[in-house]
Tab-separated table of C-alpha atoms in Angstrom:
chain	number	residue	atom	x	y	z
A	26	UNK	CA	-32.546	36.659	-78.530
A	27	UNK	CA	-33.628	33.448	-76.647
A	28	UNK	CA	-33.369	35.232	-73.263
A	29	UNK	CA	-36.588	37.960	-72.116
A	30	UNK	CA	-37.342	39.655	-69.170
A	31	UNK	CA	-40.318	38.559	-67.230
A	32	UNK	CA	-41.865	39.513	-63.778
A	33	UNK	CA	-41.978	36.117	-61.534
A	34	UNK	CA	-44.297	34.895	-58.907
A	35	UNK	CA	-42.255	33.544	-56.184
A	36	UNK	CA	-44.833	32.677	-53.702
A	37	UNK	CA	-46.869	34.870	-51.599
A	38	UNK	CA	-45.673	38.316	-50.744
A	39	UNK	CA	-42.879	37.829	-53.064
A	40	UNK	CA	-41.945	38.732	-56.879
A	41	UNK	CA	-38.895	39.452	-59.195
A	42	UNK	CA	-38.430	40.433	-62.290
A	43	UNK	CA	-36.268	37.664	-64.104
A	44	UNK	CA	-34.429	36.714	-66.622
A	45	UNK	CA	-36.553	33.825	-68.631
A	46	UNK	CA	-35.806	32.218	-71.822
A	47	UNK	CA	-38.354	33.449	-74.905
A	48	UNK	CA	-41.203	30.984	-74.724
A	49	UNK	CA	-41.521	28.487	-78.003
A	50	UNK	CA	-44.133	27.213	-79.505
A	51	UNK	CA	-45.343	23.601	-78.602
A	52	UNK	CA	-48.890	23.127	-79.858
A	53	UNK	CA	-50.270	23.667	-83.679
A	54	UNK	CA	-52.565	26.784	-82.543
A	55	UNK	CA	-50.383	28.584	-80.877
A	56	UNK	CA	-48.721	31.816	-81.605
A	57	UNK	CA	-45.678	33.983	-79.791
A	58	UNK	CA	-46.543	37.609	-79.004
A	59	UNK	CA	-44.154	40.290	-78.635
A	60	UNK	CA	-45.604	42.135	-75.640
A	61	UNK	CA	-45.793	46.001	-76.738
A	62	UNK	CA	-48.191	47.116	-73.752
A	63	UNK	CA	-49.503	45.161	-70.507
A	64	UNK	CA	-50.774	46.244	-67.059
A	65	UNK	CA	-51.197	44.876	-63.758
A	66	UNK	CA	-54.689	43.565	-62.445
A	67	UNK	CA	-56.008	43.679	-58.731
A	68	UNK	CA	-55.949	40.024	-59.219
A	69	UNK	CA	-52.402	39.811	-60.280
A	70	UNK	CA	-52.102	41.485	-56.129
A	71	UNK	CA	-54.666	38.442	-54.869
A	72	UNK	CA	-52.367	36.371	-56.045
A	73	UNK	CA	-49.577	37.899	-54.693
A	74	UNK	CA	-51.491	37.811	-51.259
A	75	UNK	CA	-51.843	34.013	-51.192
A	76	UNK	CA	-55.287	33.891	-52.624
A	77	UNK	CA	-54.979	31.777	-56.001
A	78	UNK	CA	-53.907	28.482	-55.133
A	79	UNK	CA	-53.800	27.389	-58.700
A	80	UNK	CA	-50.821	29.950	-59.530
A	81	UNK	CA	-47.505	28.480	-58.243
A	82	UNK	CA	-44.706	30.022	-57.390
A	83	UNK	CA	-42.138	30.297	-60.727
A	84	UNK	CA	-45.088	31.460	-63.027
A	85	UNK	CA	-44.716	34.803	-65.083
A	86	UNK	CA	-47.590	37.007	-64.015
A	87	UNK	CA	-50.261	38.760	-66.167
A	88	UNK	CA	-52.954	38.212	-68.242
A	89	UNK	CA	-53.762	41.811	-69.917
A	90	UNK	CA	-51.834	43.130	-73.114
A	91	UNK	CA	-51.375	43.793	-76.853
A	92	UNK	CA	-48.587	43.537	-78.837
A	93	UNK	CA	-46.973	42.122	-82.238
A	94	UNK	CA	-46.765	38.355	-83.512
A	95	UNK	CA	-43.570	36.829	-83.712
A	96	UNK	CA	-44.315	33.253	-84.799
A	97	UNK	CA	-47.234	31.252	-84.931
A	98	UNK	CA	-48.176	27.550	-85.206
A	99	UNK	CA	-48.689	25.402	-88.131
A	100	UNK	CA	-52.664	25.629	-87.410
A	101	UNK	CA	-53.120	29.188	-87.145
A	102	UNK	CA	-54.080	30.651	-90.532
A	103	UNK	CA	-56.075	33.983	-88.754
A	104	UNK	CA	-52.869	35.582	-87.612
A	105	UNK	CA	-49.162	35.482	-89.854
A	106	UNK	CA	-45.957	37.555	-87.686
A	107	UNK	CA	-45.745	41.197	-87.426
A	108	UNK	CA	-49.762	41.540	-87.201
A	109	UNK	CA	-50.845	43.712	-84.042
A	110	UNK	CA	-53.340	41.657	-81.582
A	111	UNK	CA	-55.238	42.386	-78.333
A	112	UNK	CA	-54.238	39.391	-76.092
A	113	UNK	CA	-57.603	38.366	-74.023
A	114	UNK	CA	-57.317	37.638	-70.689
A	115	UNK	CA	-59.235	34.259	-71.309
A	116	UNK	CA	-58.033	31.626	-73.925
A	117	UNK	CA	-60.467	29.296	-75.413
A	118	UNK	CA	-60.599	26.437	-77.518
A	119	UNK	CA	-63.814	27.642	-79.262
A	120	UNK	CA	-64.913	24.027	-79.176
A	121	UNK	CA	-65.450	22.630	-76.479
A	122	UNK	CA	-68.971	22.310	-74.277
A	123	UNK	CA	-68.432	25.141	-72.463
A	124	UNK	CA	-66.835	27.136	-75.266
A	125	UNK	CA	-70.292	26.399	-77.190
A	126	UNK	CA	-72.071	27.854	-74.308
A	127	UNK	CA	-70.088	30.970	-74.304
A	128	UNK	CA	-68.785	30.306	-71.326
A	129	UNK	CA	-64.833	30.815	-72.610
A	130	UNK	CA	-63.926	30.982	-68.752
A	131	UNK	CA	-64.682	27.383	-68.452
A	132	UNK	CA	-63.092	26.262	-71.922
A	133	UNK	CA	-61.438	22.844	-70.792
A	134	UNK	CA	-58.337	23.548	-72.490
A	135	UNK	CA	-58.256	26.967	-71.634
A	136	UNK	CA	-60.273	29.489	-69.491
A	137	UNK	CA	-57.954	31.921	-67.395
A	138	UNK	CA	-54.516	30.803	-67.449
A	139	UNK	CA	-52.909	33.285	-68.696
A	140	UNK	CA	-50.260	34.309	-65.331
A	141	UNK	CA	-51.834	31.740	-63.911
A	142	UNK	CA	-51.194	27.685	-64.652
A	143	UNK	CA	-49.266	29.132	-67.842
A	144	UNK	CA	-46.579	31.909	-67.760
A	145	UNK	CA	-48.438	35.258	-68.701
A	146	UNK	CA	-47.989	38.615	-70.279
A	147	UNK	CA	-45.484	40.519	-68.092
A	148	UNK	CA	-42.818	40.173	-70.202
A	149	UNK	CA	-40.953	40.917	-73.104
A	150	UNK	CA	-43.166	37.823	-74.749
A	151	UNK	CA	-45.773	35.262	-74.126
A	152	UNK	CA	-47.266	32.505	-75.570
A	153	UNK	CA	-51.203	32.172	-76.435
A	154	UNK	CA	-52.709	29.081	-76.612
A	155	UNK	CA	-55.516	28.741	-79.018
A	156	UNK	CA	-54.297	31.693	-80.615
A	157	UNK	CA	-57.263	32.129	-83.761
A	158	UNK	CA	-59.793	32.036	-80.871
A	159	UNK	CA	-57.752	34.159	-77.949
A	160	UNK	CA	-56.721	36.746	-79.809
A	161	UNK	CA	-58.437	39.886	-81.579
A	162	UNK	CA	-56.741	41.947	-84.813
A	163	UNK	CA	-56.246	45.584	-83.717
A	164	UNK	CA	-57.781	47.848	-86.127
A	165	UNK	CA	-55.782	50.334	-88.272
A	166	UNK	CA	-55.165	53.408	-85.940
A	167	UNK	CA	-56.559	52.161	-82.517
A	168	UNK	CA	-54.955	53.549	-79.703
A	169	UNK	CA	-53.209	50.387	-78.325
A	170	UNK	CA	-53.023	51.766	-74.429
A	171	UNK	CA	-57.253	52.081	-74.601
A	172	UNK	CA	-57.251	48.165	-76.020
A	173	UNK	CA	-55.175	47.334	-73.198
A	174	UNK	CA	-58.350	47.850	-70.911
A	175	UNK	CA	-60.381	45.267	-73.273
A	176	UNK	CA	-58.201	42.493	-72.571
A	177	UNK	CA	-60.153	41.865	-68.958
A	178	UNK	CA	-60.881	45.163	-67.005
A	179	UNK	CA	-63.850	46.725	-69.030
A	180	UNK	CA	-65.258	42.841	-70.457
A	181	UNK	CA	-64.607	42.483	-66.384
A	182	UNK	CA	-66.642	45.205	-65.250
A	183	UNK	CA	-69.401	45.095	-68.034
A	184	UNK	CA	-70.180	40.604	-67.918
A	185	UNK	CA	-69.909	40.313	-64.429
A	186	UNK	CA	-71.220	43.449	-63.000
A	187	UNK	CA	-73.450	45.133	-65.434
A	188	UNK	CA	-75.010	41.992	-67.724
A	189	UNK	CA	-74.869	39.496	-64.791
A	190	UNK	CA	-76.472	42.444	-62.620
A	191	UNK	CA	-79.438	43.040	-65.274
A	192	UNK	CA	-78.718	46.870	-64.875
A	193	UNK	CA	-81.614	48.533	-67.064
A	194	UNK	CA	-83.783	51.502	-67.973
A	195	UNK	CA	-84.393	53.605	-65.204
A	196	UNK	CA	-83.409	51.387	-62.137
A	197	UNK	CA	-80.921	51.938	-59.746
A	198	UNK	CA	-77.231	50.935	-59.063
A	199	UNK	CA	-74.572	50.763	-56.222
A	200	UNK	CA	-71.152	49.209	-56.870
A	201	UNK	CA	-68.942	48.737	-53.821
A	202	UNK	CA	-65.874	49.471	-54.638
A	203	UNK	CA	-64.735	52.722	-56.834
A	204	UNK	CA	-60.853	50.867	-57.994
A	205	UNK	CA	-60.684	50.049	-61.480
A	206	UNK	CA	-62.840	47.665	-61.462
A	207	UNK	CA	-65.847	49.130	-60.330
A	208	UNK	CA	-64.479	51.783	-62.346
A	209	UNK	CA	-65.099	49.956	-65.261
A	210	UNK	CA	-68.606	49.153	-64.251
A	211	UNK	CA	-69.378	52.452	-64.086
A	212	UNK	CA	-68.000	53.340	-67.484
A	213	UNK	CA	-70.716	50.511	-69.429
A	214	UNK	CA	-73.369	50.400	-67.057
A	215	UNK	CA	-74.298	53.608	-68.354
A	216	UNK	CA	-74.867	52.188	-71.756
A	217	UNK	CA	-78.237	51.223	-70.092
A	218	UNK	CA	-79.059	54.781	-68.836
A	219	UNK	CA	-79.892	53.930	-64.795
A	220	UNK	CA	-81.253	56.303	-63.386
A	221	UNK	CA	-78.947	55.721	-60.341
A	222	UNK	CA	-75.085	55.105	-60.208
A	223	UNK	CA	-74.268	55.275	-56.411
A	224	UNK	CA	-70.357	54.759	-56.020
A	225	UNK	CA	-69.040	53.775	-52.386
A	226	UNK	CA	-65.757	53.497	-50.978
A	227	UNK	CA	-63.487	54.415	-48.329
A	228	UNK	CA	-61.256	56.643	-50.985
A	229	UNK	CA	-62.170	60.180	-51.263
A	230	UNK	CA	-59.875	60.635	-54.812
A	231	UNK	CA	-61.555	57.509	-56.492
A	232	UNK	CA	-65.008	58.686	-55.628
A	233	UNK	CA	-64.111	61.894	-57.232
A	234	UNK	CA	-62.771	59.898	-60.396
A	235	UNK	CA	-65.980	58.622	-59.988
A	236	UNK	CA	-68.568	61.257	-60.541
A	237	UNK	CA	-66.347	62.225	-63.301
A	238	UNK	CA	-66.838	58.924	-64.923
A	239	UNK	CA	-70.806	59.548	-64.310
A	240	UNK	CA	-71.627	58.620	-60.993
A	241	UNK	CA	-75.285	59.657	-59.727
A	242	UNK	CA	-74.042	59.500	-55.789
A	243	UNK	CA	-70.815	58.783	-54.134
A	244	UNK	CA	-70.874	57.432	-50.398
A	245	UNK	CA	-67.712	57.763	-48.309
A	246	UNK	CA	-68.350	54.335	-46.294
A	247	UNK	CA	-65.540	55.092	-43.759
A	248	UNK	CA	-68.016	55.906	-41.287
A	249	UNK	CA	-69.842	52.790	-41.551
A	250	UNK	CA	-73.173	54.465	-42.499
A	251	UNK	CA	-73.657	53.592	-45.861
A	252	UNK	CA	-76.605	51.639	-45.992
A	253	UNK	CA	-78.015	54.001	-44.269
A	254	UNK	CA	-76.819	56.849	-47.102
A	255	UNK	CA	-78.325	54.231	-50.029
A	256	UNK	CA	-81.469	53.911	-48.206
A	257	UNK	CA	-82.451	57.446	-47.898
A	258	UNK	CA	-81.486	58.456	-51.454
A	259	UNK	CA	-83.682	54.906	-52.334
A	260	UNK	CA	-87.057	55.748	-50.585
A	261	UNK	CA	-85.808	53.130	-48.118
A	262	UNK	CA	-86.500	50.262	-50.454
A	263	UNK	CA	-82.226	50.018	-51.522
A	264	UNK	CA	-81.158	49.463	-55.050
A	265	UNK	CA	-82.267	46.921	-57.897
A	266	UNK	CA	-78.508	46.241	-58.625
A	267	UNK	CA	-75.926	45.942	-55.889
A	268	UNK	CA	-71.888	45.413	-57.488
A	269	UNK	CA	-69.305	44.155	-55.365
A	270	UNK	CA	-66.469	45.113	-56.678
A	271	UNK	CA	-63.788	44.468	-54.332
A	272	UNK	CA	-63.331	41.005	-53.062
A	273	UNK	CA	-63.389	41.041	-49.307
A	274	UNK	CA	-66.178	39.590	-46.798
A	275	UNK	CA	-67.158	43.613	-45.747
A	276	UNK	CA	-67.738	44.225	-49.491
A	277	UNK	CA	-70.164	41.572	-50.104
A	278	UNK	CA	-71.853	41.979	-46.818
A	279	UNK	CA	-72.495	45.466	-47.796
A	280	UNK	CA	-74.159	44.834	-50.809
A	281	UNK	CA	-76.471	42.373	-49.230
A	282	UNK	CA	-77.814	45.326	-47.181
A	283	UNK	CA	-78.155	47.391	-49.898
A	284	UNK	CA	-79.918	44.904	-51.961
A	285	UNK	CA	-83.740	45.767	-52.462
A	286	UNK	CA	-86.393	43.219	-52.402
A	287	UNK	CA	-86.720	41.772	-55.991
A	288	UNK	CA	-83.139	42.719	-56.952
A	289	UNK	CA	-79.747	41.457	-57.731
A	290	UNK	CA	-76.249	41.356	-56.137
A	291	UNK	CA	-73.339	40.801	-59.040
A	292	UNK	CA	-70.487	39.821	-57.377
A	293	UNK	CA	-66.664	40.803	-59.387
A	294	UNK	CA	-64.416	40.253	-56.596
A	295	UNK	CA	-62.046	37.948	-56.372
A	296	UNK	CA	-62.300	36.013	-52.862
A	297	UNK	CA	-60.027	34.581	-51.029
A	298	UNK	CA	-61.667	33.558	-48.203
A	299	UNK	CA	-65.092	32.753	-46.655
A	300	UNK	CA	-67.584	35.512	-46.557
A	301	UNK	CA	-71.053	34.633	-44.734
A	302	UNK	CA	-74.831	34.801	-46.446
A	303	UNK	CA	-77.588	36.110	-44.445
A	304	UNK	CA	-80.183	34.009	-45.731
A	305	UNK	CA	-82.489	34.329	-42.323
A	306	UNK	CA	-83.065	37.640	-43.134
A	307	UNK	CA	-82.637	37.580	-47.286
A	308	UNK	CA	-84.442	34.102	-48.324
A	309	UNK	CA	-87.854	36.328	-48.903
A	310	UNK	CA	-86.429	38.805	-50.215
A	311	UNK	CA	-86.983	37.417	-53.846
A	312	UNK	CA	-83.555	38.482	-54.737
A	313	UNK	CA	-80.144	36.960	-56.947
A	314	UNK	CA	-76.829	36.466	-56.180
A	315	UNK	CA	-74.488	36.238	-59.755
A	316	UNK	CA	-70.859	34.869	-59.519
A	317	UNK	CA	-69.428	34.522	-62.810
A	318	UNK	CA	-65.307	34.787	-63.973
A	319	UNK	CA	-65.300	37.154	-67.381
A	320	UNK	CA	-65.961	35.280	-70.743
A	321	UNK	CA	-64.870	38.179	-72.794
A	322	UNK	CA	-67.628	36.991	-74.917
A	323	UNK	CA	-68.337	40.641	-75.443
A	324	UNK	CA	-64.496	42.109	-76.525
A	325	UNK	CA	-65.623	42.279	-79.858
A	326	UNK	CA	-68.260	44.665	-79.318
A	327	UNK	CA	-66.615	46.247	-76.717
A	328	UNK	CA	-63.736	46.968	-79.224
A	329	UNK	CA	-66.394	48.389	-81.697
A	330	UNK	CA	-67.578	50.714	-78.862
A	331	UNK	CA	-64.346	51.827	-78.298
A	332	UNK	CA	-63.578	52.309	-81.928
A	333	UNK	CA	-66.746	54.426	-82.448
A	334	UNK	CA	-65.868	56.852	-79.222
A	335	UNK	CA	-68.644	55.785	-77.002
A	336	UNK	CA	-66.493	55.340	-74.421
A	337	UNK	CA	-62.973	55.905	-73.563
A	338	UNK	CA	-60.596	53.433	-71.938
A	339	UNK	CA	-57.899	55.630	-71.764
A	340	UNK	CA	-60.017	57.557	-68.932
A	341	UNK	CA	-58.654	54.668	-66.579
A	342	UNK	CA	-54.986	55.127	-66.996
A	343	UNK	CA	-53.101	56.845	-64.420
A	344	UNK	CA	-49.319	55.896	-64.505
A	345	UNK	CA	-46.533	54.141	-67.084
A	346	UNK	CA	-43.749	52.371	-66.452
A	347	UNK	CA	-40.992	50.403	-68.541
A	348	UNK	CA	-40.501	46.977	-68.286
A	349	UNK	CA	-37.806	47.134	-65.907
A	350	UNK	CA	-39.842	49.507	-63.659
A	351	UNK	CA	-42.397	46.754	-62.858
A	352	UNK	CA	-41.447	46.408	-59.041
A	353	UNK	CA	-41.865	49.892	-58.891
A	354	UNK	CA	-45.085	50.203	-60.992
A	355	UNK	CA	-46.715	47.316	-58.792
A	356	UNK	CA	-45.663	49.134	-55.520
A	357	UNK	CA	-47.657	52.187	-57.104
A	358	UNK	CA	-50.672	50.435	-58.218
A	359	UNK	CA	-50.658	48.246	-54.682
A	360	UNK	CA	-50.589	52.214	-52.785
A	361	UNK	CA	-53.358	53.661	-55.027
A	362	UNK	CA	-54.414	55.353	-51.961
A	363	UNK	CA	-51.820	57.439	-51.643
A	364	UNK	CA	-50.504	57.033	-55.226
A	365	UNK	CA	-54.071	58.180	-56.626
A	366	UNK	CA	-53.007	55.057	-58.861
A	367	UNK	CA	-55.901	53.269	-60.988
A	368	UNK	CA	-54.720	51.294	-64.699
A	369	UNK	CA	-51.136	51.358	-65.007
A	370	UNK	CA	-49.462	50.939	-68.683
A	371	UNK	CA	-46.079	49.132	-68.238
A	372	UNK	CA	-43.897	48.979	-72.145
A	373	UNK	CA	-41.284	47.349	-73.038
């Protein structure tokens, strides 16, 4: 019982799944979880490219789940074992400076570290720091595969790409990039009724997911006319809200062309290298650029949302795997183009 299973980082390109001895508890607030769902996360593949230079090789990847406490530490009085919890991506201390600011992503003892300067949740368990403030009750009767998606994909899509974007009333939308993420986007930027949700990418099945999901507009961008597309269905003016959603320079340099005057681009990518900024031709342009890693500030309501069938998580799971199908669930999620692949639920 002191040996688990656990998928391993072992530098770029390369990954295993392991056996790892069952994590113990070494500070007052922490608690063990006994990982009964998880997924994998396009930045889980980042890393696995080389990008994240803060996750070394020998860490246990993931940072998404739910499952069932198995011990916790002398200071946690919120949670006792066998209670069901959503695991959030981000751990925070709820104290300090930035934690007071909301701004969990930057908690000085925490932030996102989960599968990344700690081992993380793909495995049989995991250990959560600052477990009262980093981890959520499930309610009596939730589906536990739709709270997967509220551990970082749908807080994800909605903080960085919808509330850092100011999405509102009426206006009009494009997110670049039509994978889960901007998937996700899509799902809660319609709890502020655009008028215009135009989804682009080069993936004819995902745009289709899309307007299922409630796109306005989807734009093949294969053929490298896209701006042009936006602009006509814009009155040439482009949109008020411009989502990158994928994390490469093309990406982001697309949504500065689509940007109208006035507007904002909301950046959700996860970049690993340098992408330029065409301020000679955007610094009159009266517009914002957001960066921003999730808080999951908003989980909670999120979770309520979900609870009272406003919108459906589930809608983003394609594919599930066992534990000891991992390798073979991240080679489907990693070939989603041929795979049709978009949340994948991997059990124990």
């Amino acid at each position: 019982m002191n040996a688990m299973k656990a998928l391993v980082y072992r530098g770029p390109g390369d990954k295993a799944l392991e056996d790892r001895p069952k994590p113990e508890l070494q500070a007052p607030g922490d608690a063990i979880v006994k990982v009964s769902g998880t997924t994998i996360c396009g930045t889980d593949l980042h890393i696995l490219k080389g990008d994240v230079a803060t996750c070394l090789p020998g860490r246990i990847l993931g940072h998404e789940g739910v499952g069932v406490i198995d011990s916790v530490g002398a200071g946690v009085t919120a949670f006792r074992p066998a209670d069901r919890v959503l695991i959030s991506c981000v751990s925070a201390c709820g104290k300090c400076e930035y934690c007071r600011r909301g701004m969990y992503s930057h908690c000085t003892t925490g932030g996102w570290i989960l599968g990344n300067t700690i081992d993380g949740t793909q495995a049989e368990y995991v250990r959560i720091p600052h477990a009262e403030t980093s981890l959520y009750p499930i309610p009596e009767g939730a589906d536990e595969e739709a709270l997967v998606m509220l551990s970082d994909i749908l807080p994800t899509g909605f903080e960085c790409g919808v509330l850092n974007g100011k999405v509102a009333p009426g206006s009009t939308v494009a997110i670049v990039g039509a994978g889960p993420i901007g998937l996700a986007a899509l799902l809660t930027a319609q709890f502020y009724s655009p008028a215009e949700i135009i989804m682009i990418d080069l993936d004819d099945n995902r745009l289709e997911v899309a307007r299922r999901f409630g796109a306005t507009q989807t734009i093949n961008s294969g053929d490298g006319k896209a701006e042009e597309k936006v602009k006509a269905l814009t009155g040439g003016r482009g949109v008020d809200t411009a989502i990158e959603a994928v994390g490469i320079p093309a990406t982001f340099l697309l949504c500065q062309d689509l940007v109208a005057p006035g507007g904002v681009i909301a950046n959700i990518g996860v970049h690993g290298v340098k992408v330029d900024l065409h301020l000679e031709r955007l610094w009159s342009h009266n517009i914002a650029i957001t960066t921003r890693l999730v808080d999951t500030v908003t989980t909670p309501m999120l979770l309520r949302t979900v609870q009272a069938k406003k919108i459906d998580p589930t809608l983003l799971i394609t594919h599930r795997f066992k534990l000891d199908q991992i390798i073979d669930a991240y080679e489907t999620f990693a070939q989603a183009a041929s795979t049709h692949a978009l949340k994948v639920i991997i059990e124990p």
